[in-house]
Short mmCIF file of N, CA and C in Angstrom, two decimals:
data_model
loop_
_atom_site.label_atom_id
_atom_site.label_comp_id
_atom_site.label_asym_id
_atom_site.label_seq_id
_atom_site.Cartn_x
_atom_site.Cartn_y
_atom_site.Cartn_z
N UNK A 255 0.83 -1.18 0.00
CA UNK A 255 0.00 0.00 0.00
C UNK A 255 0.88 1.24 0.00
N UNK A 256 1.37 1.65 -1.12
CA UNK A 256 2.22 2.84 -1.15
C UNK A 256 1.44 4.12 -0.82
N UNK A 257 2.03 4.93 0.04
CA UNK A 257 1.50 6.27 0.33
C UNK A 257 2.63 7.24 0.06
N UNK A 258 2.39 8.22 -0.78
CA UNK A 258 3.41 9.20 -1.16
C UNK A 258 3.00 10.56 -0.62
N UNK A 259 3.95 11.24 0.01
CA UNK A 259 3.73 12.59 0.51
C UNK A 259 4.56 13.54 -0.34
N UNK A 260 3.89 14.49 -0.97
CA UNK A 260 4.57 15.51 -1.77
C UNK A 260 4.52 16.81 -0.99
N UNK A 261 5.68 17.38 -0.72
CA UNK A 261 5.75 18.68 -0.06
C UNK A 261 6.16 19.69 -1.11
N UNK A 262 5.41 20.77 -1.19
CA UNK A 262 5.59 21.71 -2.29
C UNK A 262 5.32 23.13 -1.79
N UNK A 263 5.99 24.09 -2.43
CA UNK A 263 5.71 25.49 -2.09
C UNK A 263 4.22 25.78 -2.23
N UNK A 264 3.72 26.64 -1.38
CA UNK A 264 2.34 27.09 -1.50
C UNK A 264 2.13 27.80 -2.84
N UNK A 265 0.89 27.83 -3.27
CA UNK A 265 0.57 28.56 -4.49
C UNK A 265 0.11 27.70 -5.65
N UNK A 266 0.21 26.38 -5.51
CA UNK A 266 -0.27 25.50 -6.58
C UNK A 266 -1.80 25.48 -6.54
N UNK A 267 -2.42 25.44 -7.69
CA UNK A 267 -3.88 25.37 -7.75
C UNK A 267 -4.35 23.96 -7.43
N UNK A 268 -5.63 23.82 -7.16
CA UNK A 268 -6.19 22.49 -6.92
C UNK A 268 -6.05 21.62 -8.16
N UNK A 269 -6.16 22.22 -9.33
CA UNK A 269 -5.99 21.47 -10.57
C UNK A 269 -4.55 20.97 -10.70
N UNK A 270 -3.58 21.80 -10.34
CA UNK A 270 -2.18 21.37 -10.39
C UNK A 270 -1.92 20.24 -9.39
N UNK A 271 -2.49 20.37 -8.20
CA UNK A 271 -2.32 19.33 -7.19
C UNK A 271 -2.95 18.01 -7.65
N UNK A 272 -4.12 18.10 -8.26
CA UNK A 272 -4.78 16.90 -8.77
C UNK A 272 -3.92 16.25 -9.86
N UNK A 273 -3.32 17.05 -10.70
CA UNK A 273 -2.44 16.53 -11.76
C UNK A 273 -1.20 15.88 -11.17
N UNK A 274 -0.62 16.51 -10.17
CA UNK A 274 0.54 15.92 -9.49
C UNK A 274 0.16 14.56 -8.91
N UNK A 275 -0.97 14.50 -8.20
CA UNK A 275 -1.41 13.24 -7.60
C UNK A 275 -1.64 12.18 -8.66
N UNK A 276 -2.23 12.57 -9.78
CA UNK A 276 -2.48 11.63 -10.88
C UNK A 276 -1.18 11.09 -11.46
N UNK A 277 -0.23 11.97 -11.71
CA UNK A 277 1.04 11.55 -12.31
C UNK A 277 1.87 10.71 -11.34
N UNK A 278 1.88 11.08 -10.07
CA UNK A 278 2.61 10.30 -9.06
C UNK A 278 1.97 8.91 -8.94
N UNK A 279 0.66 8.86 -8.93
CA UNK A 279 -0.04 7.58 -8.85
C UNK A 279 0.33 6.68 -10.02
N UNK A 280 0.33 7.23 -11.22
CA UNK A 280 0.71 6.45 -12.40
C UNK A 280 2.14 5.92 -12.27
N UNK A 281 3.05 6.78 -11.81
CA UNK A 281 4.45 6.37 -11.67
C UNK A 281 4.60 5.25 -10.64
N UNK A 282 3.92 5.38 -9.52
CA UNK A 282 4.00 4.35 -8.48
C UNK A 282 3.39 3.04 -8.97
N UNK A 283 2.27 3.12 -9.66
CA UNK A 283 1.65 1.91 -10.21
C UNK A 283 2.58 1.23 -11.20
N UNK A 284 3.20 2.02 -12.06
CA UNK A 284 4.11 1.46 -13.06
C UNK A 284 5.34 0.82 -12.45
N UNK A 285 5.87 1.44 -11.40
CA UNK A 285 7.10 0.94 -10.78
C UNK A 285 6.87 -0.24 -9.84
N UNK A 286 5.68 -0.30 -9.22
CA UNK A 286 5.45 -1.34 -8.22
C UNK A 286 4.49 -2.43 -8.65
N UNK A 287 3.68 -2.14 -9.66
CA UNK A 287 2.67 -3.10 -10.07
C UNK A 287 1.41 -3.05 -9.23
N UNK A 288 1.34 -2.14 -8.26
CA UNK A 288 0.13 -2.00 -7.45
C UNK A 288 -0.99 -1.38 -8.28
N UNK A 289 -2.20 -1.69 -7.91
CA UNK A 289 -3.37 -1.11 -8.57
C UNK A 289 -3.65 0.29 -8.01
N UNK A 290 -4.43 1.05 -8.76
CA UNK A 290 -4.79 2.42 -8.37
C UNK A 290 -5.36 2.49 -6.95
N UNK A 291 -6.20 1.54 -6.60
CA UNK A 291 -6.84 1.56 -5.29
C UNK A 291 -5.86 1.40 -4.13
N UNK A 292 -4.67 0.90 -4.41
CA UNK A 292 -3.68 0.68 -3.36
C UNK A 292 -2.81 1.90 -3.10
N UNK A 293 -2.83 2.87 -4.01
CA UNK A 293 -1.94 4.02 -3.92
C UNK A 293 -2.68 5.23 -3.36
N UNK A 294 -2.03 5.94 -2.44
CA UNK A 294 -2.58 7.20 -1.94
C UNK A 294 -1.49 8.26 -2.03
N UNK A 295 -1.94 9.49 -2.25
CA UNK A 295 -1.01 10.62 -2.41
C UNK A 295 -1.56 11.79 -1.61
N UNK A 296 -0.71 12.38 -0.78
CA UNK A 296 -1.10 13.62 -0.11
C UNK A 296 -0.12 14.72 -0.52
N UNK A 297 -0.61 15.94 -0.51
CA UNK A 297 0.21 17.08 -0.89
C UNK A 297 0.18 18.09 0.24
N UNK A 298 1.36 18.43 0.74
CA UNK A 298 1.48 19.37 1.85
C UNK A 298 2.09 20.67 1.34
N UNK A 299 1.37 21.76 1.55
CA UNK A 299 1.88 23.08 1.18
C UNK A 299 2.86 23.58 2.23
N UNK A 300 3.96 24.14 1.78
CA UNK A 300 4.98 24.68 2.68
C UNK A 300 5.31 26.10 2.21
N UNK A 301 5.32 27.02 3.13
CA UNK A 301 5.71 28.39 2.80
C UNK A 301 7.18 28.40 2.41
N UNK A 302 7.55 29.15 1.37
CA UNK A 302 8.95 29.16 0.92
C UNK A 302 9.94 29.50 2.03
N UNK A 303 9.58 30.45 2.88
CA UNK A 303 10.50 30.84 3.96
C UNK A 303 10.63 29.78 5.05
N UNK A 304 9.76 28.78 5.04
CA UNK A 304 9.82 27.69 6.02
C UNK A 304 10.44 26.42 5.45
N UNK A 305 10.78 26.43 4.16
CA UNK A 305 11.23 25.22 3.47
C UNK A 305 12.46 24.57 4.12
N UNK A 306 13.45 25.36 4.44
CA UNK A 306 14.70 24.79 4.99
C UNK A 306 14.43 24.04 6.29
N UNK A 307 13.70 24.66 7.20
CA UNK A 307 13.48 24.04 8.51
C UNK A 307 12.36 22.99 8.49
N UNK A 308 11.38 23.15 7.62
CA UNK A 308 10.25 22.23 7.58
C UNK A 308 10.48 21.02 6.68
N UNK A 309 11.33 21.18 5.66
CA UNK A 309 11.52 20.10 4.69
C UNK A 309 13.00 19.75 4.49
N UNK A 310 13.81 20.72 4.13
CA UNK A 310 15.19 20.43 3.73
C UNK A 310 15.99 19.75 4.84
N UNK A 311 15.99 20.34 6.02
CA UNK A 311 16.77 19.73 7.11
C UNK A 311 16.19 18.38 7.57
N UNK A 312 14.89 18.32 7.91
CA UNK A 312 14.38 17.04 8.45
C UNK A 312 14.19 15.93 7.42
N UNK A 313 13.81 16.27 6.20
CA UNK A 313 13.48 15.22 5.22
C UNK A 313 14.59 14.92 4.23
N UNK A 314 15.48 15.87 4.00
CA UNK A 314 16.54 15.67 3.00
C UNK A 314 17.89 15.44 3.67
N UNK A 315 18.33 16.39 4.47
CA UNK A 315 19.64 16.25 5.12
C UNK A 315 19.67 15.13 6.16
N UNK A 316 18.59 15.00 6.92
CA UNK A 316 18.58 14.04 8.04
C UNK A 316 18.24 12.61 7.65
N UNK A 317 17.83 12.38 6.39
CA UNK A 317 17.43 11.03 5.99
C UNK A 317 18.09 10.62 4.67
N UNK A 318 19.40 10.65 4.60
CA UNK A 318 20.06 10.32 3.33
C UNK A 318 19.83 8.88 2.88
N UNK A 319 19.58 7.97 3.82
CA UNK A 319 19.39 6.57 3.47
C UNK A 319 18.04 6.30 2.79
N UNK A 320 17.08 7.21 2.96
CA UNK A 320 15.77 7.01 2.35
C UNK A 320 15.53 7.96 1.18
N UNK A 321 16.50 8.79 0.87
CA UNK A 321 16.37 9.78 -0.20
C UNK A 321 16.86 9.19 -1.52
N UNK A 322 15.95 8.85 -2.40
CA UNK A 322 16.30 8.21 -3.67
C UNK A 322 16.49 9.19 -4.81
N UNK A 323 16.03 10.39 -4.65
CA UNK A 323 16.24 11.45 -5.65
C UNK A 323 16.69 12.68 -4.89
N UNK A 324 17.96 13.00 -5.02
CA UNK A 324 18.52 14.16 -4.32
C UNK A 324 18.23 15.43 -5.11
N UNK A 325 17.99 16.55 -4.41
CA UNK A 325 17.75 17.80 -5.12
C UNK A 325 19.05 18.35 -5.70
N UNK A 326 18.91 19.19 -6.68
CA UNK A 326 20.07 19.82 -7.30
C UNK A 326 20.33 21.21 -6.75
N UNK A 327 19.88 21.46 -5.54
CA UNK A 327 20.08 22.76 -4.90
C UNK A 327 20.54 22.55 -3.47
N UNK A 328 21.12 23.58 -2.89
CA UNK A 328 21.51 23.56 -1.49
C UNK A 328 21.22 24.94 -0.92
N UNK A 329 20.15 25.06 -0.14
CA UNK A 329 19.76 26.37 0.38
C UNK A 329 20.57 26.83 1.59
N UNK A 330 21.54 26.04 2.00
CA UNK A 330 22.31 26.40 3.20
C UNK A 330 23.58 27.15 2.88
#
């Protein structure tokens, strides 16, 4: 039962979020073989000025063993 959490800057429309969820679901289904009903996707809005402390440090820097796609930026 894959559950994917997408953290993104605030400002995306509901249509954009729905498209993100749709595309992520397709990718997870293709990579794992799970059916649509098994996949869930949540999208969390993060203020740009809070990104480093809310996402970058706890989810990227602190969890290198679970990070399969590293970002090409370093805000520090």
